Coordinates of C-alpha atoms in Angstrom, one line a residue:
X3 CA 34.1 -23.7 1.0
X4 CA 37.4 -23.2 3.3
X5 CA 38.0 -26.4 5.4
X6 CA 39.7 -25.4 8.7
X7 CA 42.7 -27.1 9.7
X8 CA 43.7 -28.1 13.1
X9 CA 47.4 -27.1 14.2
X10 CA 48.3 -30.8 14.6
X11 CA 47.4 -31.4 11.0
X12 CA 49.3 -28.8 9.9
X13 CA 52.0 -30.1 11.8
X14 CA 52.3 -33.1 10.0
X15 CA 52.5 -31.9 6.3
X16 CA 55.5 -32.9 4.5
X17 CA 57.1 -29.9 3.1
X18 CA 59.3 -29.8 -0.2
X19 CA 63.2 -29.7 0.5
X20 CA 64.0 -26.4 -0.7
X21 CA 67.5 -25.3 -2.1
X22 CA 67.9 -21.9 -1.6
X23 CA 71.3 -21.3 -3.9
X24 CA 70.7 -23.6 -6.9
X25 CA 73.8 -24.0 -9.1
X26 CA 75.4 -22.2 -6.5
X27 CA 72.9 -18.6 -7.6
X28 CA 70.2 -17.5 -5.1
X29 CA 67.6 -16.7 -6.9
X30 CA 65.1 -15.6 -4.1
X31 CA 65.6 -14.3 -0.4
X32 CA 65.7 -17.8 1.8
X33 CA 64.4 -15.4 4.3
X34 CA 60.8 -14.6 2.5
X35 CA 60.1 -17.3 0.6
X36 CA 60.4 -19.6 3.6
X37 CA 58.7 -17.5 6.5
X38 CA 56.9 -19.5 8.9
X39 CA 53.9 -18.1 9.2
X40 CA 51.2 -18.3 12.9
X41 CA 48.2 -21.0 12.1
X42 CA 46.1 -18.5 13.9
X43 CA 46.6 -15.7 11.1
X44 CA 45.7 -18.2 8.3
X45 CA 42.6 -18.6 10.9
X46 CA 42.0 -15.1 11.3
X47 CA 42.1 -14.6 7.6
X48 CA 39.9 -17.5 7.4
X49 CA 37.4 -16.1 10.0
X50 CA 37.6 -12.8 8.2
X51 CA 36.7 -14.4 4.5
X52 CA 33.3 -15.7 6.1
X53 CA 32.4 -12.8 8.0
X54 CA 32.9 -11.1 4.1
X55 CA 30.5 -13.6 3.1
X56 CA 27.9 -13.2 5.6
X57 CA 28.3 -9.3 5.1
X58 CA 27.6 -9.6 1.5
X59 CA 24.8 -12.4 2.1
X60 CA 23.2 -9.7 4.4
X61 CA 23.8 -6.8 2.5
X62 CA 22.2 -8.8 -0.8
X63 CA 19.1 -10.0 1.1
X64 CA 18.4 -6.4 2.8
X65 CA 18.2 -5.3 -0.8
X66 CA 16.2 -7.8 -2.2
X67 CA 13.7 -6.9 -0.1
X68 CA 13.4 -3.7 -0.9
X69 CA 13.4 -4.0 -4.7
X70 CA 10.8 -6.6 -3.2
X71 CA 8.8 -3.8 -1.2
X72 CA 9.3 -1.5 -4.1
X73 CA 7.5 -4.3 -6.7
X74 CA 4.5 -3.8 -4.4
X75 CA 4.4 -0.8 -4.3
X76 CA 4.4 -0.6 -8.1
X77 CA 1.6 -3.3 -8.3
X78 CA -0.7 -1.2 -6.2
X79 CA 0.4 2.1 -8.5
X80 CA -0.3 -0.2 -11.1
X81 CA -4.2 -1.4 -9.9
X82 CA -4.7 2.0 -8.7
X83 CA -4.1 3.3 -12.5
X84 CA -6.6 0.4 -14.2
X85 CA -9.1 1.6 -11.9
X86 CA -9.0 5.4 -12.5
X87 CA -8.9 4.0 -16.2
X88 CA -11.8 2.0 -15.5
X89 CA -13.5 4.6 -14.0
X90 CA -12.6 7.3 -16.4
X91 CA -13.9 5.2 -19.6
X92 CA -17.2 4.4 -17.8
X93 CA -17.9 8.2 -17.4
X94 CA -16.7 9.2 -20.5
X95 CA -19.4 6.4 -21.5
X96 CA -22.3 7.8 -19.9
X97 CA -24.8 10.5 -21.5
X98 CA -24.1 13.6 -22.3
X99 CA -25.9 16.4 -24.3
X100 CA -23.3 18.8 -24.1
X101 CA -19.3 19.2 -25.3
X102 CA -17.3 18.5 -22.6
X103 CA -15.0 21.2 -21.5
X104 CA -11.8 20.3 -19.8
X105 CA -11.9 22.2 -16.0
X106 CA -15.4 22.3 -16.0
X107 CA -17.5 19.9 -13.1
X108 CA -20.2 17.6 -14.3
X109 CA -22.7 16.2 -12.0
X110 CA -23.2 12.6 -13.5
X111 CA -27.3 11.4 -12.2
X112 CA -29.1 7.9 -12.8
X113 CA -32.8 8.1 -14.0
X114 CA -35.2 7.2 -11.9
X115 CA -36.2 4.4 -14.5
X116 CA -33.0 2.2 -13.9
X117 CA -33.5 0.6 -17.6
X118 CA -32.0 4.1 -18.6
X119 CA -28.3 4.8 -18.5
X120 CA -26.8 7.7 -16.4
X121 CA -26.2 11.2 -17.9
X122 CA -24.0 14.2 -17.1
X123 CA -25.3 17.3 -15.9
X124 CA -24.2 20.9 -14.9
X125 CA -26.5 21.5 -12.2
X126 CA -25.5 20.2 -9.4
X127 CA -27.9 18.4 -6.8
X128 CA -28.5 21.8 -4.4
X129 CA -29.0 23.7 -7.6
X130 CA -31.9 21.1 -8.3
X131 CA -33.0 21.1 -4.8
X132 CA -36.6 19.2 -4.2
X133 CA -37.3 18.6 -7.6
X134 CA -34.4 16.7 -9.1
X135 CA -35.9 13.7 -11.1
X136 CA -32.9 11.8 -11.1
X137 CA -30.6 9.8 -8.6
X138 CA -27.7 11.6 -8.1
X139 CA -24.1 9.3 -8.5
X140 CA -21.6 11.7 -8.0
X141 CA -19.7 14.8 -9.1
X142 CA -16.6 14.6 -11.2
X143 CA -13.9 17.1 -12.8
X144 CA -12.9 16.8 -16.3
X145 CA -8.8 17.6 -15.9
X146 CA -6.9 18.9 -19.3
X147 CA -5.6 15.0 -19.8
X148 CA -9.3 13.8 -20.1
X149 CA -9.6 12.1 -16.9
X150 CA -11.7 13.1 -14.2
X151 CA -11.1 13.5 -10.8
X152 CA -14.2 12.5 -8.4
X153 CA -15.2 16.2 -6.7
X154 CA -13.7 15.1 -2.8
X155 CA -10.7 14.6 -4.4
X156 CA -10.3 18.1 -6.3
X157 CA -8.4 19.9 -4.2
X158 CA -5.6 17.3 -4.1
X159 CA -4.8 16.5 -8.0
X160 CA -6.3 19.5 -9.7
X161 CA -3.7 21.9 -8.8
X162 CA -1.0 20.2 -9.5
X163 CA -2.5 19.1 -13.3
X164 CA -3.4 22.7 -13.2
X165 CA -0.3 24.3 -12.6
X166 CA 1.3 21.3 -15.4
X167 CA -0.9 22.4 -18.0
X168 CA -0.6 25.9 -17.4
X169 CA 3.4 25.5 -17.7
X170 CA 2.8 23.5 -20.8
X171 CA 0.6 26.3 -22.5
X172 CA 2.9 29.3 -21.4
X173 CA 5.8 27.0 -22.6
X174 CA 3.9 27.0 -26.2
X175 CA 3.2 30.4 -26.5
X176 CA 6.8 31.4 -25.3
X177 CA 8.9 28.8 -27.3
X178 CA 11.3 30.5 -30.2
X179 CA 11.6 29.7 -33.5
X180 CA 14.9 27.6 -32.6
X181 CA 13.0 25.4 -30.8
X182 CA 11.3 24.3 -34.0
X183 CA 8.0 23.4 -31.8
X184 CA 9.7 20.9 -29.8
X185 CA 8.7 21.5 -25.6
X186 CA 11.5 20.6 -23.2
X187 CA 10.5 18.4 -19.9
X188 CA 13.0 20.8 -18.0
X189 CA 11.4 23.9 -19.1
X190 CA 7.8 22.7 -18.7
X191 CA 8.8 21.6 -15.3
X192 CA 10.8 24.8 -14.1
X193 CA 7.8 26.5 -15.1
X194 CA 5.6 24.7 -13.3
X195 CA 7.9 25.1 -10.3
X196 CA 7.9 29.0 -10.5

């Protein structure tokens, strides 16, 4: 920490007897080396170290809380994900009589008898009209990466996972042999772009 001093105490420091030609050789320019310089420029420069300082201080703080926004951010990505997971490995849990087939909408129903556990079905609730036995839960896509996508939200993540996949198996079916099998990220991606 700079202490400030007053120009009276500055006044009063006992400086060195300088000899400016020691065995009669000047070694230095007289002129330079003993320069008087104004107690308000050493103030100035003073005044100028700690507005650095607060600068910095500032600047460090406005970024720590955005790496601090950004944190929450990631923890609510991050809760989001466990409960799609969540979600995902219950319905992949409950009944089904059929192979599931990637694209394809299930309609997933509880029995009537709750001591049963629910089931997947391909009709879907109007399709059944009247006479549906079961209590219907809620429709659900089965995307290419085995998760499912609830049937409100279709239209916002299936096209994109769509279009991805699509990329990925035009990618496969267009690589050479110099690619030895290996897909690149770039070329998946510009595919998916076009």
């Amino acid at each position: 920490m700079l202490r400030f001093v007053s120009f009276s105490e500055a006044a009063r420091v006992n400086l060195v007897e300088t000899n400016g030609t020691p065995l009669g050789h000047e070694l230095v320019s007289v002129k330079r080396t003993h320069f008087q310089s104004d107690p308000q420029t050493l103030v100035e420069l003073a005044q100028s170290v700690q507005n650095a300082n607060d600068f910095v201080t500032a600047g460090t703080s406005n970024k720590l809380l955005l790496i601090a926004e950004q944190i929450k951010f990631l923890q609510m990505q991050a809760q989001t994900v466990l409960e799609e997971a969540r979600r995902d490995q219950q319905l992949h849990s409950a009944c089904c009589n059929m192979r599931k087939v990637p694209g394809t909408v299930y309609y997933l129903y509880q029995p009537r008898s709750k001591n049963k556990d629910p089931h997947f079905s391909l009709l879907s609730p109007q399709e059944w009209g009247d006479d549906c036995p079961n209590e219907f839960l809620g429709a659900y896509k089965l995307e290419h990466d085995m998760s499912w996508t609830p049937y409100e939200l279709i239209s916002q993540k299936s096209p994109h996972l769509n279009k991805m996949m699509a990329a990925v198996k035009a990618y496969s079916r267009s690589s050479t042999s110099s690619d030895n099998g290996h897909t690149s990220a770039k070329s998946i991606l510009a595919l998916a772009d076009s």
